[in-house]
Amino acid sequence: MDLEIGGRRALVTAGSRGFGLATARRLVDAGVSVALCARGRDDLDTALAELNTRARASRGDGAAPVTGDLVDVTDPDAVAGFVASRGPADLLLVNAGGPPAGRFEDLDLEAWRAAYTLTVESAVRLCRLVVPGMAARGWGRVVVVTSVSVKQPVENLMLSSVLRPAVQALVRTLSDEYAGRGVTVNAVAPGYHTTSAVERLIAARMERTGCSRQDVLDGWTGEIPAGRLGDPDELGALAAFLMSGPAGYITGQQIVADGGWVRSTF
């Protein structure tokens, strides 16, 4: 399927692995020039080498690095400045990873503040820096990676279960304000996928319960109708479609990708 975004420019955050890298792969294959943001330079360089090899095959512009930490309030401005120097972003993937696991009594106020900065404030800052320019040009696509915790609280993920719904409210409100100016804003809500973040959740549950890694995996897959964890590339394909030309009439949506784990009807 032609995504009709060849030649456009994208900013992908947390792009050196997991969902960010999976989305960047799809965008590069579609001929998009990608600014890839991540904290760790080694992982970023590895991801860039892969993406630029793919770009040569697709005759696209490839990817360029942006080293930044979205928890540092100065970094999103630096990220946007880099993108502006290459040309304004038409596509934005807001993807900051998730706050740490923990139950209510395990989390002090500083943990809540840090989680707010990572999960909510970074999304607001990135959208403020990029979305008005999209609207001024009359075209843009924003996709925000949230979590199934928006639909259904997840055990031991107190911070995510409380703060992710605020990000979904941001998505819905932005979509109302910008739909008439050519900008769509949507969220993808992943369940359990084979990512480093899920590996950290596995380790936390093993420590808390004394279960083996396989026991944890068996417990999760037993609750997932699909009977398996997701592949990050599956979510990357979904995010890339929502950034496409043909997806121009889809906005304000939260699309859950969880193999059927969430039992909610709505």
Coordinates of C-alpha atoms in Angstrom, one line a residue:
M1 CA 0.0 0.0 0.0
D2 CA 1.3 3.5 -0.9
L3 CA 1.3 5.6 2.2
E4 CA 1.5 8.7 0.1
I5 CA 4.1 10.4 2.4
G6 CA 7.3 10.0 0.3
G7 CA 9.4 13.2 0.6
R8 CA 7.9 14.3 3.9
R9 CA 9.8 14.8 7.1
A10 CA 9.2 13.0 10.4
L11 CA 10.4 13.4 14.0
V12 CA 10.4 10.1 15.9
T13 CA 11.2 10.1 19.6
A14 CA 12.6 7.2 21.6
G15 CA 13.6 6.0 18.1
S16 CA 16.6 3.8 18.7
R17 CA 14.6 0.6 19.5
G18 CA 11.2 -0.7 20.2
F19 CA 8.1 1.0 18.9
G20 CA 10.1 4.1 17.8
L21 CA 12.5 2.2 15.6
A22 CA 9.7 0.0 14.3
T23 CA 7.8 3.1 13.1
A24 CA 10.9 4.7 11.7
R25 CA 11.5 1.6 9.6
R26 CA 8.1 1.9 8.0
L27 CA 8.5 5.6 7.4
V28 CA 12.0 5.2 5.8
D29 CA 10.6 2.5 3.6
A30 CA 7.9 4.9 2.5
G31 CA 10.5 7.5 1.5
V32 CA 10.2 9.7 4.5
S33 CA 13.2 11.7 5.9
V34 CA 13.3 10.8 9.6
A35 CA 14.9 12.7 12.5
L36 CA 15.5 10.0 15.1
C37 CA 15.6 11.1 18.7
A38 CA 17.1 9.0 21.5
R39 CA 19.2 9.3 24.6
G40 CA 21.8 6.7 24.1
R41 CA 24.2 7.4 21.2
D42 CA 25.4 3.8 20.7
D43 CA 21.9 2.5 20.2
L44 CA 21.1 5.5 18.1
D45 CA 24.1 4.9 15.8
T46 CA 23.1 1.3 15.3
A47 CA 19.5 2.2 14.4
L48 CA 20.7 4.9 12.0
A49 CA 23.0 2.5 10.2
E50 CA 20.0 0.1 9.7
L51 CA 17.6 2.8 8.6
N52 CA 20.0 4.4 6.1
T53 CA 20.7 1.0 4.6
R54 CA 16.9 0.6 4.1
A55 CA 16.7 4.1 2.7
R56 CA 19.2 3.3 0.0
A57 CA 17.1 0.4 -1.0
S58 CA 13.9 2.5 -1.1
R59 CA 15.7 5.6 -2.6
G60 CA 14.6 7.6 0.4
D61 CA 16.4 10.3 2.3
G62 CA 17.1 8.1 5.3
A63 CA 17.5 9.2 8.9
A64 CA 19.5 11.7 10.9
P65 CA 20.3 11.6 14.7
V66 CA 18.9 13.8 17.4
T67 CA 20.4 13.1 20.9
G68 CA 17.9 14.2 23.5
D69 CA 16.3 13.2 26.8
L70 CA 12.6 14.1 27.0
V71 CA 12.7 14.2 30.8
D72 CA 15.1 17.1 30.5
V73 CA 12.9 20.1 29.9
T74 CA 15.5 21.8 27.7
D75 CA 15.9 18.9 25.3
P76 CA 12.6 19.0 23.5
D77 CA 13.4 22.6 22.4
A78 CA 16.8 21.4 21.2
V79 CA 15.1 18.5 19.3
A80 CA 12.7 20.9 17.6
G81 CA 15.5 23.2 16.7
F82 CA 17.4 20.4 15.0
V83 CA 14.3 19.4 13.0
A84 CA 13.6 23.1 12.0
S85 CA 17.2 23.3 10.7
R86 CA 16.4 20.3 8.4
G87 CA 12.9 21.6 7.6
P88 CA 9.7 21.4 9.6
A89 CA 8.3 18.1 10.6
D90 CA 5.1 16.9 8.8
L91 CA 4.9 13.7 10.9
L92 CA 5.5 13.3 14.7
L93 CA 5.7 10.2 16.8
V94 CA 5.4 11.0 20.5
N95 CA 7.0 8.1 22.2
A96 CA 8.7 8.5 25.6
G97 CA 8.6 5.0 27.0
G98 CA 6.6 4.3 30.1
P99 CA 7.1 5.3 33.8
P100 CA 8.5 2.7 36.1
A101 CA 6.4 -0.1 37.7
G102 CA 5.2 0.3 41.2
R103 CA 2.2 0.2 43.5
F104 CA 0.8 3.2 45.3
E105 CA 2.6 2.8 48.6
D106 CA 5.9 2.2 46.7
L107 CA 5.8 5.6 44.9
D108 CA 6.8 8.9 46.6
L109 CA 5.8 12.3 45.3
E110 CA 9.1 12.6 43.4
A111 CA 8.3 9.5 41.5
W112 CA 4.9 11.0 40.5
R113 CA 6.6 14.3 39.4
A114 CA 9.2 12.4 37.3
A115 CA 6.5 10.3 35.7
Y116 CA 4.4 13.4 34.9
T117 CA 7.4 15.0 33.2
L118 CA 8.1 11.9 31.2
T119 CA 4.6 10.9 30.2
V120 CA 2.5 14.1 30.1
E121 CA 4.8 17.1 29.9
S122 CA 7.0 15.7 27.2
A123 CA 4.0 15.1 25.0
V124 CA 2.7 18.6 25.6
R125 CA 6.0 20.2 24.8
L126 CA 6.6 18.3 21.7
C127 CA 3.1 19.0 20.3
R128 CA 3.5 22.7 21.2
L129 CA 6.8 22.8 19.2
V130 CA 5.6 20.9 16.1
V131 CA 1.8 21.0 15.7
P132 CA 1.3 24.8 15.2
G133 CA 3.7 24.6 12.2
M134 CA 1.8 21.7 10.7
A135 CA -1.4 23.6 11.0
A136 CA 0.1 26.7 9.4
R137 CA 1.1 24.5 6.4
G138 CA -2.3 22.8 6.3
W139 CA -1.0 19.2 6.7
G140 CA 0.3 17.1 9.6
R141 CA 0.1 13.7 11.3
V142 CA 0.7 13.1 15.0
V143 CA 0.7 9.7 16.6
V144 CA 1.1 9.3 20.3
V145 CA 2.2 6.0 21.8
T146 CA 0.2 5.4 25.1
S147 CA -0.7 2.0 26.6
V148 CA -3.6 -0.3 27.3
S149 CA -3.5 1.2 30.8
V150 CA -5.6 4.0 29.2
K151 CA -8.4 1.5 28.7
Q152 CA -7.9 -0.8 31.7
P153 CA -5.6 -0.3 34.7
V154 CA -2.6 -2.7 34.8
E155 CA -1.5 -4.4 37.9
N156 CA 1.7 -2.8 39.4
L157 CA 1.6 0.1 36.9
M158 CA 0.1 2.8 39.0
L159 CA 1.9 5.7 37.4
S160 CA 1.0 4.6 33.8
S161 CA -2.6 3.8 34.7
V162 CA -3.1 7.3 36.2
L163 CA -1.1 9.5 33.8
R164 CA -1.6 7.8 30.4
P165 CA -5.3 8.8 30.3
A166 CA -4.3 12.4 30.6
V167 CA -2.2 12.0 27.4
Q168 CA -5.2 10.4 25.7
A169 CA -7.3 13.5 26.7
L170 CA -4.6 15.6 25.1
V171 CA -4.9 13.6 21.9
R172 CA -8.6 13.9 21.8
T173 CA -8.6 17.7 22.5
L174 CA -5.9 18.4 20.0
S175 CA -7.7 16.5 17.4
D176 CA -10.8 18.7 17.9
E177 CA -8.7 21.9 17.6
Y178 CA -6.7 21.0 14.6
A179 CA -8.9 18.7 12.4
G180 CA -10.1 21.6 10.4
R181 CA -6.5 22.7 9.6
G182 CA -5.3 19.5 8.0
V183 CA -3.7 17.9 11.1
T184 CA -4.8 14.5 12.5
V185 CA -3.9 13.4 16.0
N186 CA -4.3 9.8 17.1
A187 CA -3.0 7.4 19.7
V188 CA -1.9 3.8 19.6
A189 CA -2.2 1.9 22.8
P190 CA 0.0 -1.2 22.9
G191 CA -0.4 -4.2 25.1
Y192 CA 2.4 -6.6 25.9
H193 CA 5.0 -6.6 23.1
T194 CA 8.5 -8.0 22.9
T195 CA 10.3 -4.8 23.9
S196 CA 12.9 -3.8 26.4
A197 CA 10.2 -2.1 28.5
V198 CA 8.3 -5.3 28.8
E199 CA 11.5 -7.1 29.7
R200 CA 11.8 -4.6 32.6
L201 CA 8.2 -5.5 33.7
I202 CA 9.0 -9.2 33.5
A203 CA 12.1 -8.6 35.8
A204 CA 10.0 -6.5 38.2
R205 CA 7.3 -9.2 38.5
M206 CA 9.9 -12.0 38.9
E207 CA 11.5 -10.0 41.8
R208 CA 8.1 -9.3 43.4
T209 CA 6.6 -12.8 43.1
G210 CA 9.5 -15.2 42.9
C211 CA 8.2 -16.6 39.6
S212 CA 10.4 -17.6 36.7
R213 CA 10.5 -15.6 33.5
Q214 CA 8.5 -18.4 31.7
D215 CA 5.9 -18.3 34.5
V216 CA 5.4 -14.6 33.9
L217 CA 5.2 -15.0 30.2
D218 CA 2.7 -17.9 30.5
G219 CA 0.6 -15.9 32.8
W220 CA 0.4 -13.0 30.3
T221 CA -0.2 -15.1 27.2
G222 CA -2.9 -17.0 29.0
E223 CA -4.8 -13.7 29.3
I224 CA -4.3 -12.7 25.7
P225 CA -6.7 -14.3 23.2
A226 CA -4.1 -14.1 20.5
G227 CA -1.9 -16.4 22.7
R228 CA 1.3 -14.4 22.2
L229 CA 3.0 -11.1 22.8
G230 CA 3.0 -8.6 20.0
D231 CA 5.8 -7.8 17.7
P232 CA 6.9 -4.1 17.7
D233 CA 6.9 -4.0 13.9
E234 CA 3.2 -4.7 14.0
L235 CA 2.6 -1.5 16.0
G236 CA 5.1 0.3 13.8
A237 CA 2.9 -0.6 10.8
L238 CA -0.2 0.8 12.5
A239 CA 1.5 4.0 13.5
A240 CA 2.9 4.5 9.9
F241 CA -0.6 4.0 8.5
L242 CA -2.1 6.6 10.8
M243 CA 0.6 9.0 9.5
S244 CA -0.3 8.3 5.9
G245 CA -2.2 10.2 3.3
P246 CA -5.1 7.7 3.1
A247 CA -5.6 8.0 6.9
G248 CA -6.5 11.7 6.6
Y249 CA -10.1 11.2 7.9
I250 CA -9.0 9.3 11.0
T251 CA -8.4 11.6 14.0
G252 CA -9.0 11.7 17.7
Q253 CA -8.8 7.9 18.0
Q254 CA -7.2 5.5 20.4
I255 CA -6.4 2.3 18.7
V256 CA -5.6 -0.6 21.0
A257 CA -3.1 -3.2 19.8
D258 CA -3.1 -5.9 22.4
G259 CA -4.1 -9.2 20.9
G260 CA -7.5 -8.9 22.6
W261 CA -6.2 -8.4 26.2
V262 CA -8.5 -5.5 27.1
R263 CA -12.0 -6.8 27.7
S264 CA -13.8 -3.5 27.5
T265 CA -16.7 -3.2 25.0
F266 CA -15.9 0.4 24.2

